[in-house]
Amino acid sequence: MIGELSDEGALERFIHRTVERLGLARRIRVLETSEGWHEVGALGEPAFANSWVNYNSATHATAAFYKDGSGRVHLKGSIKSGTIGATVFTLPVGYRPALQNDFGVLSGTGSGACIITAAGAVVAVLGTNTSFALNSISFRAAN
């Protein structure tokens, strides 16, 4: 078999057949079409609202989001200092869920809750403003 794969074209065909046989082609396309992170508060990106800021960019992930190739939006980062019950930032059109989504999150030394509205508002509804984690929030975008 190794001798059969000695030329570049044969190796490429072997890899292509193996990927197709294992059903990996769709997964690879999804990974290839994922975009980079949109950093909240950066130039041209959604701004923080209601006094929310990144927790500590030297030690913790900053607040950001991206949409993968399958249409799922992912959030990350730790934030602080804002008003509980108020919008943290607003996701742009194309990154919003069809309906409100509710998520449990880590907040301070306990738990909290975050909602993402159909209008794109990311709201810290329960927890403490000393630290509020957006990590592991993921949902399907409406469009």
PDB file of C-alpha atoms in Angstrom:
ATOM      1  CA  MET A   1       0.000   0.000   0.000  1.00  0.00           C
ATOM      2  CA  ILE A   2       2.826   2.431   0.817  1.00  0.00           C
ATOM      3  CA  GLY A   3       4.275   1.966  -2.644  1.00  0.00           C
ATOM      4  CA  GLU A   4       0.880   2.835  -4.161  1.00  0.00           C
ATOM      5  CA  LEU A   5       0.917   6.189  -2.349  1.00  0.00           C
ATOM      6  CA  SER A   6       4.345   7.242  -3.501  1.00  0.00           C
ATOM      7  CA  ASP A   7       3.108   9.927  -5.899  1.00  0.00           C
ATOM      8  CA  GLU A   8       1.332  13.045  -4.653  1.00  0.00           C
ATOM      9  CA  GLY A   9      -1.850  12.471  -6.681  1.00  0.00           C
ATOM     10  CA  ALA A  10      -2.326   8.944  -5.302  1.00  0.00           C
ATOM     11  CA  LEU A  11      -1.862  10.181  -1.746  1.00  0.00           C
ATOM     12  CA  GLU A  12      -4.377  12.980  -2.280  1.00  0.00           C
ATOM     13  CA  ARG A  13      -6.949  10.526  -3.713  1.00  0.00           C
ATOM     14  CA  PHE A  14      -6.366   8.133  -0.782  1.00  0.00           C
ATOM     15  CA  ILE A  15      -6.939  10.919   1.764  1.00  0.00           C
ATOM     16  CA  HIS A  16     -10.054  12.121  -0.080  1.00  0.00           C
ATOM     17  CA  ARG A  17     -11.549   8.581  -0.179  1.00  0.00           C
ATOM     18  CA  THR A  18     -10.747   8.039   3.517  1.00  0.00           C
ATOM     19  CA  VAL A  19     -12.350  11.335   4.555  1.00  0.00           C
ATOM     20  CA  GLU A  20     -15.482  10.550   2.536  1.00  0.00           C
ATOM     21  CA  ARG A  21     -15.682   6.985   3.855  1.00  0.00           C
ATOM     22  CA  LEU A  22     -15.442   8.144   7.464  1.00  0.00           C
ATOM     23  CA  GLY A  23     -18.064  10.870   6.954  1.00  0.00           C
ATOM     24  CA  LEU A  24     -15.639  13.622   7.905  1.00  0.00           C
ATOM     25  CA  ALA A  25     -16.150  15.861   4.877  1.00  0.00           C
ATOM     26  CA  ARG A  26     -19.005  17.883   6.419  1.00  0.00           C
ATOM     27  CA  ARG A  27     -17.126  18.318   9.704  1.00  0.00           C
ATOM     28  CA  ILE A  28     -14.030  19.520   7.864  1.00  0.00           C
ATOM     29  CA  ARG A  29     -16.098  22.027   5.842  1.00  0.00           C
ATOM     30  CA  VAL A  30     -17.623  23.349   9.099  1.00  0.00           C
ATOM     31  CA  LEU A  31     -14.171  23.879  10.584  1.00  0.00           C
ATOM     32  CA  GLU A  32     -12.913  25.524   7.408  1.00  0.00           C
ATOM     33  CA  THR A  33     -15.779  28.036   7.388  1.00  0.00           C
ATOM     34  CA  SER A  34     -15.548  29.078  11.039  1.00  0.00           C
ATOM     35  CA  GLU A  35     -14.638  32.716  11.508  1.00  0.00           C
ATOM     36  CA  GLY A  36     -12.404  34.410  14.051  1.00  0.00           C
ATOM     37  CA  TRP A  37     -13.549  35.843  17.371  1.00  0.00           C
ATOM     38  CA  HIS A  38     -15.383  39.196  17.444  1.00  0.00           C
ATOM     39  CA  GLU A  39     -13.965  40.916  20.539  1.00  0.00           C
ATOM     40  CA  VAL A  40     -16.598  42.905  22.428  1.00  0.00           C
ATOM     41  CA  GLY A  41     -15.497  46.536  22.779  1.00  0.00           C
ATOM     42  CA  ALA A  42     -12.997  46.395  19.902  1.00  0.00           C
ATOM     43  CA  LEU A  43     -13.213  48.839  17.008  1.00  0.00           C
ATOM     44  CA  GLY A  44     -16.105  47.897  14.724  1.00  0.00           C
ATOM     45  CA  GLU A  45     -17.500  45.342  17.191  1.00  0.00           C
ATOM     46  CA  PRO A  46     -20.392  45.588  19.677  1.00  0.00           C
ATOM     47  CA  ALA A  47     -19.643  47.804  22.672  1.00  0.00           C
ATOM     48  CA  PHE A  48     -20.030  46.887  26.315  1.00  0.00           C
ATOM     49  CA  ALA A  49     -23.101  48.437  27.959  1.00  0.00           C
ATOM     50  CA  ASN A  50     -24.136  49.261  31.523  1.00  0.00           C
ATOM     51  CA  SER A  51     -20.583  49.474  32.943  1.00  0.00           C
ATOM     52  CA  TRP A  52     -19.606  45.888  31.983  1.00  0.00           C
ATOM     53  CA  VAL A  53     -15.900  45.376  31.183  1.00  0.00           C
ATOM     54  CA  ASN A  54     -13.545  42.452  30.664  1.00  0.00           C
ATOM     55  CA  TYR A  55     -12.602  40.789  33.956  1.00  0.00           C
ATOM     56  CA  ASN A  56      -8.807  40.750  33.538  1.00  0.00           C
ATOM     57  CA  SER A  57      -7.440  40.285  30.049  1.00  0.00           C
ATOM     58  CA  ALA A  58      -4.034  39.268  31.430  1.00  0.00           C
ATOM     59  CA  THR A  59      -5.448  36.207  33.229  1.00  0.00           C
ATOM     60  CA  HIS A  60      -8.892  35.489  31.750  1.00  0.00           C
ATOM     61  CA  ALA A  61     -10.404  35.197  28.284  1.00  0.00           C
ATOM     62  CA  THR A  62     -11.940  38.423  27.010  1.00  0.00           C
ATOM     63  CA  ALA A  63     -15.609  38.685  26.032  1.00  0.00           C
ATOM     64  CA  ALA A  64     -16.041  37.662  22.409  1.00  0.00           C
ATOM     65  CA  PHE A  65     -18.251  35.654  20.035  1.00  0.00           C
ATOM     66  CA  TYR A  66     -18.064  33.902  16.692  1.00  0.00           C
ATOM     67  CA  LYS A  67     -20.327  31.863  14.405  1.00  0.00           C
ATOM     68  CA  ASP A  68     -19.127  28.499  13.156  1.00  0.00           C
ATOM     69  CA  GLY A  69     -19.791  26.957   9.765  1.00  0.00           C
ATOM     70  CA  SER A  70     -22.887  25.126  11.025  1.00  0.00           C
ATOM     71  CA  GLY A  71     -24.535  28.392  12.137  1.00  0.00           C
ATOM     72  CA  ARG A  72     -23.895  28.065  15.886  1.00  0.00           C
ATOM     73  CA  VAL A  73     -22.811  31.162  17.806  1.00  0.00           C
ATOM     74  CA  HIS A  74     -20.250  30.670  20.596  1.00  0.00           C
ATOM     75  CA  LEU A  75     -19.426  33.102  23.411  1.00  0.00           C
ATOM     76  CA  LYS A  76     -16.373  33.248  25.664  1.00  0.00           C
ATOM     77  CA  GLY A  77     -14.824  35.411  28.308  1.00  0.00           C
ATOM     78  CA  SER A  78     -15.218  36.713  31.837  1.00  0.00           C
ATOM     79  CA  ILE A  79     -16.687  40.122  32.628  1.00  0.00           C
ATOM     80  CA  LYS A  80     -17.247  42.292  35.713  1.00  0.00           C
ATOM     81  CA  SER A  81     -18.482  45.602  37.166  1.00  0.00           C
ATOM     82  CA  GLY A  82     -21.766  45.946  35.286  1.00  0.00           C
ATOM     83  CA  THR A  83     -25.379  46.018  36.389  1.00  0.00           C
ATOM     84  CA  ILE A  84     -26.972  42.627  37.031  1.00  0.00           C
ATOM     85  CA  GLY A  85     -30.249  42.467  35.131  1.00  0.00           C
ATOM     86  CA  ALA A  86     -28.977  44.776  32.392  1.00  0.00           C
ATOM     87  CA  THR A  87     -27.612  44.192  28.892  1.00  0.00           C
ATOM     88  CA  VAL A  88     -23.906  43.385  28.703  1.00  0.00           C
ATOM     89  CA  PHE A  89     -23.690  43.898  24.909  1.00  0.00           C
ATOM     90  CA  THR A  90     -25.879  43.303  21.873  1.00  0.00           C
ATOM     91  CA  LEU A  91     -25.113  40.717  19.219  1.00  0.00           C
ATOM     92  CA  PRO A  92     -25.413  41.944  15.621  1.00  0.00           C
ATOM     93  CA  VAL A  93     -28.026  40.666  13.183  1.00  0.00           C
ATOM     94  CA  GLY A  94     -26.974  37.239  11.932  1.00  0.00           C
ATOM     95  CA  TYR A  95     -25.665  36.238  15.380  1.00  0.00           C
ATOM     96  CA  ARG A  96     -28.993  36.279  17.229  1.00  0.00           C
ATOM     97  CA  PRO A  97     -31.228  33.352  18.214  1.00  0.00           C
ATOM     98  CA  ALA A  98     -34.755  33.036  16.807  1.00  0.00           C
ATOM     99  CA  LEU A  99     -36.140  32.973  20.365  1.00  0.00           C
ATOM    100  CA  GLN A 100     -34.740  33.826  23.788  1.00  0.00           C
ATOM    101  CA  ASN A 101     -32.172  31.341  25.122  1.00  0.00           C
ATOM    102  CA  ASP A 102     -31.414  30.908  28.842  1.00  0.00           C
ATOM    103  CA  PHE A 103     -28.038  29.701  30.162  1.00  0.00           C
ATOM    104  CA  GLY A 104     -26.558  28.793  33.515  1.00  0.00           C
ATOM    105  CA  VAL A 105     -23.115  30.327  34.040  1.00  0.00           C
ATOM    106  CA  LEU A 106     -20.393  30.637  36.660  1.00  0.00           C
ATOM    107  CA  SER A 107     -20.572  33.902  38.582  1.00  0.00           C
ATOM    108  CA  GLY A 108     -18.346  34.862  41.496  1.00  0.00           C
ATOM    109  CA  THR A 109     -17.967  31.754  43.638  1.00  0.00           C
ATOM    110  CA  GLY A 110     -21.344  30.359  42.609  1.00  0.00           C
ATOM    111  CA  SER A 111     -23.753  30.235  39.738  1.00  0.00           C
ATOM    112  CA  GLY A 112     -25.602  32.791  37.672  1.00  0.00           C
ATOM    113  CA  ALA A 113     -27.868  33.066  34.666  1.00  0.00           C
ATOM    114  CA  CYS A 114     -27.533  34.739  31.296  1.00  0.00           C
ATOM    115  CA  ILE A 115     -30.142  35.201  28.591  1.00  0.00           C
ATOM    116  CA  ILE A 116     -29.687  35.949  24.923  1.00  0.00           C
ATOM    117  CA  THR A 117     -32.799  37.619  23.519  1.00  0.00           C
ATOM    118  CA  ALA A 118     -34.097  37.370  19.952  1.00  0.00           C
ATOM    119  CA  ALA A 119     -33.087  41.048  19.631  1.00  0.00           C
ATOM    120  CA  GLY A 120     -29.494  40.036  20.421  1.00  0.00           C
ATOM    121  CA  ALA A 121     -29.226  41.412  23.960  1.00  0.00           C
ATOM    122  CA  VAL A 122     -26.808  39.431  26.122  1.00  0.00           C
ATOM    123  CA  VAL A 123     -28.167  39.979  29.638  1.00  0.00           C
ATOM    124  CA  ALA A 124     -26.609  38.953  32.956  1.00  0.00           C
ATOM    125  CA  VAL A 125     -29.846  38.244  34.833  1.00  0.00           C
ATOM    126  CA  LEU A 126     -28.627  36.470  37.956  1.00  0.00           C
ATOM    127  CA  GLY A 127     -25.306  36.304  39.782  1.00  0.00           C
ATOM    128  CA  THR A 128     -22.681  38.764  40.927  1.00  0.00           C
ATOM    129  CA  ASN A 129     -20.900  41.484  39.015  1.00  0.00           C
ATOM    130  CA  THR A 130     -17.522  40.670  40.585  1.00  0.00           C
ATOM    131  CA  SER A 131     -17.067  38.013  37.877  1.00  0.00           C
ATOM    132  CA  PHE A 132     -19.482  36.619  35.322  1.00  0.00           C
ATOM    133  CA  ALA A 133     -18.384  33.922  32.831  1.00  0.00           C
ATOM    134  CA  LEU A 134     -19.782  33.729  29.297  1.00  0.00           C
ATOM    135  CA  ASN A 135     -17.822  30.561  28.495  1.00  0.00           C
ATOM    136  CA  SER A 136     -19.751  27.586  27.139  1.00  0.00           C
ATOM    137  CA  ILE A 137     -22.693  29.671  25.886  1.00  0.00           C
ATOM    138  CA  SER A 138     -23.611  28.360  22.454  1.00  0.00           C
ATOM    139  CA  PHE A 139     -26.802  28.496  20.369  1.00  0.00           C
ATOM    140  CA  ARG A 140     -28.033  28.251  16.796  1.00  0.00           C
ATOM    141  CA  ALA A 141     -28.321  31.615  15.035  1.00  0.00           C
ATOM    142  CA  ALA A 142     -31.717  32.454  13.541  1.00  0.00           C
ATOM    143  CA  ASN A 143     -30.249  33.012  10.064  1.00  0.00           C
TER     144      ASN A 143
END
